[in-house]
Amino acid sequence: MALRTVLVADIPSLPDSVYGLSEGMSPSGLELSKPKPFKMPGFSVIGHRGNGMNVLQSSDRRTRGFKENSILSFNSAAKFPIDFIEFDVQVTKDDCPVIFHDDFIYSQENGIVNESRVTDLSLSEFLLYGPQKEAEKTGKTLMRKSKEGQVLKWDVDSDDPLCTLQEAFERVEQSLGFNIELKFDDQVVYEREFLVHVLRTVLQVVSDYAKDRPVIFSSFQPDAAKLVRELQSTYPVFFLTDAGNQMYKDERRNSLEEAIKVCLEGKLQGIVSEVRGVFRNPSAIAKIKESNLSLLTYGKLNNVGEAVYMQYVMGIEGVIVDFVEEISESVTLMMIRPPSPSSPLPSSGSKDDVAATTRPDFSQKEIDFLLKLLSKLIQH
């Protein structure tokens, strides 16, 4: 049986009042709405930037199969039994939400590497990079800066043009949910007015084109996460955190405990944590659940089936993964197995019954031991 969950059966379009200055608005013009409780309906597999992020210097060809954050990558991921794809959205200077991860985009002309901030480009300028939709046109050579500072040609096995958020809604398999990461530069301090403008621009596209597609918003930028929750109450908002794996000037970004505070203060519905932060601090899972928040994870360990399985046992609700085919298959084999004849499914056959029947029967002492072991392993 393939693992498949549906986030929300029927998600209405955003109300017009979100974008006007009508009733229910605060003095700042934002919609004030009561928090809606939200829980992921089952253990979800989410494709990172579609069918996986690109690592240009990796010897693993899976990291260069499809251009990340592209329509091709999204629809390739949709062929597997996953629930969502995750991708990054920024807004161009002429107010068009586009899908791209890095803050800066690079190209090379006459041996000279040129750097531009994505949000300083117009839509037409942004779309000039990489392969073009018109076969007769040649785009700018798309480059990428590695963590080591090298600027390399962005080579993948299956390339695809850059795309907008609107195109993703129009051209990606309709049953696939979207985890939209609202992308902002870690090194920039943003004014509230600017954040409101950018977020309203994104929300307008979602309102116009999402239809019944499941959508989750997320952001590492705590003020942006809180604002998108203030601006609308239709879609759940999650706060992204490195959970202490990398330290920032903004203390709200440095631990799961701080992430919980951000969510409770902003009436957010969940946390997306780097998985090592959870394994190092498993006691935080109970605090997150007590706070009525959902918990998802991301990170390289999510490409290891056993690590994903352990998270399922721990009660984490979903994982963002790069190796979509392998992990979706592992999840299916390890977690949604047909019951043995001696342990038939309850007659109702509901999804909750299936989960209860197939979840491994570990004692609390065994779970505590595994968590301590994982925490020690991750420290080294």
CSV table of C-alpha atoms in Angstrom, one decimal:
chain,number,residue,atom,x,y,z
A,1,MET,CA,0.0,0.0,0.0
A,2,ALA,CA,1.4,3.4,-0.9
A,3,LEU,CA,1.7,6.0,1.8
A,4,ARG,CA,-0.6,8.9,0.9
A,5,THR,CA,-2.2,11.5,3.1
A,6,VAL,CA,-4.3,14.5,2.3
A,7,LEU,CA,-3.7,17.7,4.3
A,8,VAL,CA,-7.1,19.2,4.0
A,9,ALA,CA,-10.1,17.9,2.2
A,10,ASP,CA,-11.3,21.2,0.9
A,11,ILE,CA,-9.4,24.5,1.2
A,12,PRO,CA,-11.3,27.6,0.2
A,13,SER,CA,-9.7,30.5,-1.5
A,14,LEU,CA,-8.5,33.3,0.7
A,15,PRO,CA,-11.2,35.9,1.5
A,16,ASP,CA,-11.1,39.2,-0.2
A,17,SER,CA,-10.9,40.9,3.2
A,18,VAL,CA,-7.3,39.7,3.5
A,19,TYR,CA,-6.3,42.2,0.8
A,20,GLY,CA,-8.5,45.2,1.5
A,21,LEU,CA,-9.0,47.5,4.5
A,22,SER,CA,-12.3,46.0,5.6
A,23,GLU,CA,-13.7,44.8,8.9
A,24,GLY,CA,-11.6,42.5,11.0
A,25,MET,CA,-8.4,44.6,10.3
A,26,SER,CA,-5.9,45.9,12.9
A,27,PRO,CA,-4.8,49.5,12.7
A,28,SER,CA,-1.8,48.3,10.6
A,29,GLY,CA,-4.2,46.9,8.0
A,30,LEU,CA,-3.6,43.2,8.8
A,31,GLU,CA,-6.4,40.7,9.2
A,32,LEU,CA,-6.7,39.6,12.8
A,33,SER,CA,-8.1,36.0,13.0
A,34,LYS,CA,-8.4,33.4,15.7
A,35,PRO,CA,-5.9,30.6,15.5
A,36,LYS,CA,-7.1,27.4,13.9
A,37,PRO,CA,-5.8,24.1,15.4
A,38,PHE,CA,-3.9,22.1,12.9
A,39,LYS,CA,-2.3,18.6,12.8
A,40,MET,CA,-0.7,16.7,9.9
A,41,PRO,CA,-3.1,13.8,9.2
A,42,GLY,CA,-0.4,11.2,9.0
A,43,PHE,CA,3.3,10.6,8.5
A,44,SER,CA,4.1,12.8,5.4
A,45,VAL,CA,7.0,12.6,2.9
A,46,ILE,CA,7.9,15.9,1.4
A,47,GLY,CA,10.2,16.3,-1.6
A,48,HIS,CA,12.9,18.9,-1.0
A,49,ARG,CA,12.9,21.5,-3.8
A,50,GLY,CA,10.9,19.0,-5.7
A,51,ASN,CA,12.7,15.8,-6.5
A,52,GLY,CA,15.7,16.8,-4.3
A,53,MET,CA,18.2,19.6,-4.0
A,54,ASN,CA,21.2,19.9,-6.4
A,55,VAL,CA,24.7,19.4,-5.0
A,56,LEU,CA,27.0,20.3,-8.0
A,57,GLN,CA,30.2,18.8,-6.6
A,58,SER,CA,28.7,15.6,-5.3
A,59,SER,CA,29.7,12.2,-6.7
A,60,ASP,CA,26.1,11.0,-6.1
A,61,ARG,CA,24.3,11.5,-9.4
A,62,ARG,CA,20.9,11.6,-7.5
A,63,THR,CA,21.8,15.2,-6.4
A,64,ARG,CA,22.1,16.3,-10.1
A,65,GLY,CA,19.2,14.4,-11.7
A,66,PHE,CA,16.7,17.2,-12.1
A,67,LYS,CA,17.1,21.0,-11.8
A,68,GLU,CA,15.8,21.8,-8.3
A,69,ASN,CA,12.9,24.1,-7.9
A,70,SER,CA,11.7,23.5,-11.4
A,71,ILE,CA,8.4,22.3,-12.9
A,72,LEU,CA,10.2,19.2,-14.2
A,73,SER,CA,11.5,18.4,-10.7
A,74,PHE,CA,8.1,18.9,-9.1
A,75,ASN,CA,6.3,16.7,-11.5
A,76,SER,CA,9.0,14.0,-11.3
A,77,ALA,CA,8.5,14.0,-7.6
A,78,ALA,CA,4.8,13.6,-8.1
A,79,LYS,CA,5.3,10.2,-9.6
A,80,PHE,CA,6.1,8.8,-6.2
A,81,PRO,CA,3.8,8.3,-3.2
A,82,ILE,CA,4.6,11.6,-1.5
A,83,ASP,CA,2.3,14.2,0.0
A,84,PHE,CA,4.0,17.6,-0.6
A,85,ILE,CA,6.9,19.2,-2.4
A,86,GLU,CA,8.8,22.0,-0.6
A,87,PHE,CA,10.2,24.9,-2.6
A,88,ASP,CA,11.5,28.5,-2.0
A,89,VAL,CA,9.7,31.6,-3.1
A,90,GLN,CA,11.1,35.1,-3.5
A,91,VAL,CA,9.5,38.2,-5.0
A,92,THR,CA,11.1,40.1,-7.9
A,93,LYS,CA,11.4,43.9,-7.9
A,94,ASP,CA,8.3,44.1,-10.1
A,95,ASP,CA,6.3,42.1,-7.6
A,96,CYS,CA,6.3,38.6,-9.2
A,97,PRO,CA,6.7,35.6,-6.8
A,98,VAL,CA,9.4,33.3,-8.4
A,99,ILE,CA,10.8,30.0,-7.2
A,100,PHE,CA,14.5,30.0,-6.5
A,101,HIS,CA,16.5,29.1,-3.4
A,102,ASP,CA,19.7,31.2,-3.4
A,103,ASP,CA,19.7,34.9,-2.4
A,104,PHE,CA,22.0,35.6,-5.4
A,105,ILE,CA,22.0,34.3,-8.9
A,106,TYR,CA,25.2,34.0,-11.0
A,107,SER,CA,26.1,34.0,-14.7
A,108,GLN,CA,29.3,34.2,-16.7
A,109,GLU,CA,29.9,36.3,-19.8
A,110,ASN,CA,33.2,36.7,-21.6
A,111,GLY,CA,34.9,34.9,-18.7
A,112,ILE,CA,33.5,37.3,-16.1
A,113,VAL,CA,31.2,36.1,-13.4
A,114,ASN,CA,28.3,38.4,-12.7
A,115,GLU,CA,26.3,38.4,-9.4
A,116,SER,CA,22.8,39.7,-8.9
A,117,ARG,CA,20.4,39.6,-6.0
A,118,VAL,CA,17.3,37.8,-7.1
A,119,THR,CA,14.9,40.3,-5.5
A,120,ASP,CA,16.7,43.2,-7.4
A,121,LEU,CA,15.8,41.6,-10.8
A,122,SER,CA,12.6,42.1,-12.7
A,123,LEU,CA,10.7,39.0,-13.8
A,124,SER,CA,11.9,39.2,-17.4
A,125,GLU,CA,15.6,39.6,-16.2
A,126,PHE,CA,15.2,36.6,-13.8
A,127,LEU,CA,13.8,34.3,-16.5
A,128,LEU,CA,16.8,35.1,-18.8
A,129,TYR,CA,19.0,32.7,-16.8
A,130,GLY,CA,19.3,29.1,-17.8
A,131,PRO,CA,17.4,27.2,-20.5
A,132,GLN,CA,14.6,29.2,-22.2
A,133,LYS,CA,11.0,28.1,-22.9
A,134,GLU,CA,11.4,29.1,-26.6
A,135,ALA,CA,13.8,26.6,-28.2
A,136,GLU,CA,15.3,29.3,-30.5
A,137,LYS,CA,16.4,31.4,-27.6
A,138,THR,CA,19.6,31.0,-25.6
A,139,GLY,CA,19.6,32.1,-22.0
A,140,LYS,CA,22.5,33.3,-19.8
A,141,THR,CA,24.8,30.6,-18.5
A,142,LEU,CA,23.5,29.8,-15.0
A,143,MET,CA,26.1,29.5,-12.4
A,144,ARG,CA,26.0,28.7,-8.6
A,145,LYS,CA,28.3,29.5,-5.7
A,146,SER,CA,29.3,26.5,-3.6
A,147,LYS,CA,29.7,26.6,0.2
A,148,GLU,CA,33.4,26.8,-0.4
A,149,GLY,CA,33.0,30.0,-2.4
A,150,GLN,CA,33.6,28.5,-5.9
A,151,VAL,CA,31.3,29.7,-8.7
A,152,LEU,CA,30.5,26.7,-10.8
A,153,LYS,CA,28.3,26.0,-13.9
A,154,TRP,CA,24.9,24.6,-12.8
A,155,ASP,CA,25.0,21.3,-14.6
A,156,VAL,CA,22.2,18.7,-14.1
A,157,ASP,CA,21.2,15.7,-16.1
A,158,SER,CA,17.7,17.1,-16.8
A,159,ASP,CA,17.5,20.9,-17.0
A,160,ASP,CA,14.4,23.1,-17.0
A,161,PRO,CA,13.7,26.8,-17.2
A,162,LEU,CA,13.3,28.9,-14.1
A,163,CYS,CA,9.6,29.3,-13.1
A,164,THR,CA,7.1,31.4,-11.2
A,165,LEU,CA,4.8,30.5,-8.3
A,166,GLN,CA,1.8,30.9,-10.6
A,167,GLU,CA,3.3,28.4,-13.1
A,168,ALA,CA,3.8,25.9,-10.3
A,169,PHE,CA,0.1,26.1,-9.4
A,170,GLU,CA,-1.0,25.8,-13.0
A,171,ARG,CA,1.4,23.1,-14.2
A,172,VAL,CA,2.2,20.8,-11.3
A,173,GLU,CA,0.1,17.7,-10.5
A,174,GLN,CA,-2.9,19.0,-8.7
A,175,SER,CA,-3.0,16.3,-6.0
A,176,LEU,CA,0.5,17.3,-4.7
A,177,GLY,CA,0.6,19.7,-1.8
A,178,PHE,CA,2.9,22.7,-1.7
A,179,ASN,CA,5.1,23.6,1.3
A,180,ILE,CA,6.0,27.2,0.3
A,181,GLU,CA,9.1,28.4,2.1
A,182,LEU,CA,9.0,32.2,2.2
A,183,LYS,CA,12.7,33.0,1.5
A,184,PHE,CA,14.5,36.0,3.0
A,185,ASP,CA,18.2,36.8,3.3
A,186,ASP,CA,19.7,35.9,6.7
A,187,GLN,CA,22.0,38.9,6.5
A,188,VAL,CA,19.3,41.5,5.9
A,189,VAL,CA,17.2,43.3,8.5
A,190,TYR,CA,13.7,43.7,7.0
A,191,GLU,CA,11.2,46.5,7.9
A,192,ARG,CA,7.7,45.4,8.7
A,193,GLU,CA,6.2,47.4,5.8
A,194,PHE,CA,8.5,45.6,3.3
A,195,LEU,CA,7.6,42.2,4.7
A,196,VAL,CA,3.9,42.9,4.5
A,197,HIS,CA,4.2,44.0,0.9
A,198,VAL,CA,6.1,40.9,-0.1
A,199,LEU,CA,3.8,38.5,1.7
A,200,ARG,CA,0.7,40.0,0.3
A,201,THR,CA,2.1,39.6,-3.1
A,202,VAL,CA,2.7,35.9,-2.5
A,203,LEU,CA,-0.7,35.5,-0.9
A,204,GLN,CA,-2.5,37.0,-3.8
A,205,VAL,CA,-1.0,34.4,-6.2
A,206,VAL,CA,-2.0,31.6,-3.7
A,207,SER,CA,-5.5,33.1,-3.5
A,208,ASP,CA,-5.9,33.2,-7.3
A,209,TYR,CA,-4.4,29.8,-8.2
A,210,ALA,CA,-4.3,27.4,-5.3
A,211,LYS,CA,-7.9,26.2,-5.7
A,212,ASP,CA,-8.2,23.0,-3.6
A,213,ARG,CA,-4.4,22.2,-3.4
A,214,PRO,CA,-3.1,21.7,0.1
A,215,VAL,CA,-0.7,24.5,1.1
A,216,ILE,CA,1.6,25.0,4.0
A,217,PHE,CA,3.7,28.2,4.5
A,218,SER,CA,7.1,28.1,6.3
A,219,SER,CA,9.9,30.6,6.9
A,220,PHE,CA,13.2,30.9,8.8
A,221,GLN,CA,12.4,34.6,9.2
A,222,PRO,CA,10.4,34.7,12.5
A,223,ASP,CA,8.8,38.1,11.7
A,224,ALA,CA,7.7,36.9,8.3
A,225,ALA,CA,6.3,33.7,9.7
A,226,LYS,CA,4.2,35.6,12.2
A,227,LEU,CA,3.1,38.2,9.6
A,228,VAL,CA,1.9,35.6,7.1
A,229,ARG,CA,-0.2,34.0,9.9
A,230,GLU,CA,-1.7,37.5,10.7
A,231,LEU,CA,-2.4,38.2,7.1
A,232,GLN,CA,-4.5,35.0,6.6
A,233,SER,CA,-6.0,32.1,8.5
A,234,THR,CA,-6.7,29.7,5.6
A,235,TYR,CA,-3.4,27.9,5.4
A,236,PRO,CA,-1.1,26.7,8.3
A,237,VAL,CA,2.2,28.4,8.9
A,238,PHE,CA,5.3,26.6,10.2
A,239,PHE,CA,8.5,28.2,11.7
A,240,LEU,CA,11.7,26.8,10.3
A,241,THR,CA,14.7,26.4,12.6
A,242,ASP,CA,18.3,25.1,12.5
A,243,ALA,CA,17.6,24.1,16.2
A,244,GLY,CA,21.1,25.1,17.3
A,245,ASN,CA,23.1,23.5,14.5
A,246,GLN,CA,24.0,27.0,13.3
A,247,MET,CA,23.9,30.1,15.5
A,248,TYR,CA,22.3,33.5,14.6
A,249,LYS,CA,22.2,36.9,16.1
A,250,ASP,CA,18.4,36.5,16.4
A,251,GLU,CA,18.0,34.2,19.4
A,252,ARG,CA,14.6,33.1,18.2
A,253,ARG,CA,16.4,31.0,15.6
A,254,ASN,CA,18.8,29.1,17.9
A,255,SER,CA,16.8,26.4,19.6
A,256,LEU,CA,13.7,24.3,19.6
A,257,GLU,CA,12.6,26.0,22.8
A,258,GLU,CA,12.8,29.4,21.1
A,259,ALA,CA,10.9,28.0,18.1
A,260,ILE,CA,8.1,26.9,20.4
A,261,LYS,CA,7.9,30.5,21.8
A,262,VAL,CA,7.8,32.0,18.3
A,263,CYS,CA,4.9,29.6,17.4
A,264,LEU,CA,2.9,30.3,20.5
A,265,GLU,CA,3.4,34.1,20.3
A,266,GLY,CA,2.5,34.2,16.6
A,267,LYS,CA,-0.3,31.5,16.8
A,268,LEU,CA,1.6,29.4,14.2
A,269,GLN,CA,0.7,25.8,13.7
A,270,GLY,CA,4.0,24.0,13.6
A,271,ILE,CA,7.8,23.7,13.5
A,272,VAL,CA,10.1,22.5,10.8
A,273,SER,CA,13.4,21.6,12.4
A,274,GLU,CA,16.8,20.4,11.2
A,275,VAL,CA,16.6,16.7,12.1
A,276,ARG,CA,19.9,16.6,14.1
A,277,GLY,CA,18.5,19.3,16.4
A,278,VAL,CA,15.6,17.0,17.2
A,279,PHE,CA,17.8,13.9,17.7
A,280,ARG,CA,20.1,15.9,20.1
A,281,ASN,CA,17.1,17.2,22.1
A,282,PRO,CA,14.4,14.5,21.9
A,283,SER,CA,12.7,15.8,25.0
A,284,ALA,CA,11.6,18.9,23.0
A,285,ILE,CA,9.2,16.6,21.0
A,286,ALA,CA,7.0,16.3,24.1
A,287,LYS,CA,7.0,20.0,24.7
A,288,ILE,CA,6.0,20.6,21.0
A,289,LYS,CA,3.2,18.2,21.3
A,290,GLU,CA,2.0,19.7,24.6
A,291,SER,CA,1.9,23.0,22.8
A,292,ASN,CA,-0.4,21.5,20.2
A,293,LEU,CA,2.1,22.1,17.4
A,294,SER,CA,3.0,19.8,14.5
A,295,LEU,CA,6.6,18.9,13.9
A,296,LEU,CA,8.4,18.2,10.6
A,297,THR,CA,12.1,17.8,9.9
A,298,TYR,CA,14.6,18.5,7.2
A,299,GLY,CA,18.3,17.6,6.7
A,300,LYS,CA,20.7,15.1,5.2
A,301,LEU,CA,19.8,12.4,7.8
A,302,ASN,CA,16.3,12.3,6.2
A,303,ASN,CA,17.9,10.6,3.3
A,304,VAL,CA,18.6,7.6,5.5
A,305,GLY,CA,15.6,5.2,5.8
A,306,GLU,CA,16.4,4.1,9.3
A,307,ALA,CA,16.6,7.7,10.6
A,308,VAL,CA,13.2,8.4,9.0
A,309,TYR,CA,11.8,5.3,10.6
A,310,MET,CA,13.1,6.4,14.0
A,311,GLN,CA,11.3,9.7,13.6
A,312,TYR,CA,8.1,7.9,12.8
A,313,VAL,CA,8.5,5.9,16.1
A,314,MET,CA,9.2,9.2,17.9
A,315,GLY,CA,5.9,10.7,16.7
A,316,ILE,CA,7.3,13.3,14.2
A,317,GLU,CA,4.7,14.0,11.6
A,318,GLY,CA,6.7,14.3,8.4
A,319,VAL,CA,10.1,14.5,6.7
A,320,ILE,CA,11.5,16.7,3.9
A,321,VAL,CA,13.8,14.5,1.8
A,322,ASP,CA,16.1,14.7,-1.2
A,323,PHE,CA,16.0,11.1,-2.3
A,324,VAL,CA,12.3,11.0,-3.0
A,325,GLU,CA,12.1,7.6,-4.7
A,326,GLU,CA,14.2,5.7,-2.1
A,327,ILE,CA,12.6,7.3,1.0
A,328,SER,CA,9.0,7.1,-0.2
A,329,GLU,CA,9.7,3.4,-0.9
A,330,SER,CA,11.3,2.9,2.5
A,331,VAL,CA,8.3,4.6,4.2
A,332,THR,CA,5.9,2.3,2.4
A,333,LEU,CA,7.8,-0.8,3.2
A,334,MET,CA,8.6,0.0,6.9
A,335,MET,CA,5.4,1.8,8.0
A,336,ILE,CA,2.5,0.8,5.9
A,337,ARG,CA,2.9,-2.9,5.7
A,338,PRO,CA,-0.1,-5.2,5.2
A,339,PRO,CA,-1.1,-6.8,8.5
A,340,SER,CA,-0.3,-10.4,9.2
A,341,PRO,CA,-3.2,-12.9,9.3
A,342,SER,CA,-2.9,-13.2,13.0
A,343,SER,CA,-3.3,-9.4,13.4
A,344,PRO,CA,-6.1,-8.4,11.0
A,345,LEU,CA,-7.0,-4.7,10.5
A,346,PRO,CA,-10.1,-3.4,12.4
A,347,SER,CA,-13.2,-3.7,10.4
A,348,SER,CA,-13.4,0.1,9.9
A,349,GLY,CA,-10.1,0.1,7.9
A,350,SER,CA,-9.6,3.8,8.6
A,351,LYS,CA,-6.2,5.4,8.1
A,352,ASP,CA,-5.8,5.9,11.8
A,353,ASP,CA,-6.5,2.2,12.4
A,354,VAL,CA,-3.9,1.3,9.9
A,355,ALA,CA,-1.3,3.6,11.6
A,356,ALA,CA,-2.1,2.1,15.0
A,357,THR,CA,-1.8,-1.4,13.7
A,358,THR,CA,1.5,-0.9,11.8
A,359,ARG,CA,3.3,1.3,14.2
A,360,PRO,CA,6.0,-0.8,15.9
A,361,ASP,CA,5.2,-1.9,19.4
A,362,PHE,CA,8.3,-0.6,21.3
A,363,SER,CA,8.1,-0.2,25.1
A,364,GLN,CA,8.7,3.2,26.6
A,365,LYS,CA,12.0,1.9,28.0
A,366,GLU,CA,13.1,0.8,24.6
A,367,ILE,CA,12.2,4.1,23.0
A,368,ASP,CA,14.1,6.0,25.8
A,369,PHE,CA,17.1,3.9,25.1
A,370,LEU,CA,17.0,4.5,21.4
A,371,LEU,CA,16.6,8.2,21.9
A,372,LYS,CA,19.6,8.4,24.2
A,373,LEU,CA,21.7,6.3,21.8
A,374,LEU,CA,20.7,8.6,18.9
A,375,SER,CA,21.5,11.7,20.9
A,376,LYS,CA,25.0,10.4,21.7
A,377,LEU,CA,25.7,9.3,18.1
A,378,ILE,CA,24.7,12.7,16.8
A,379,GLN,CA,27.1,14.5,19.2
A,380,HIS,CA,30.1,12.9,17.4
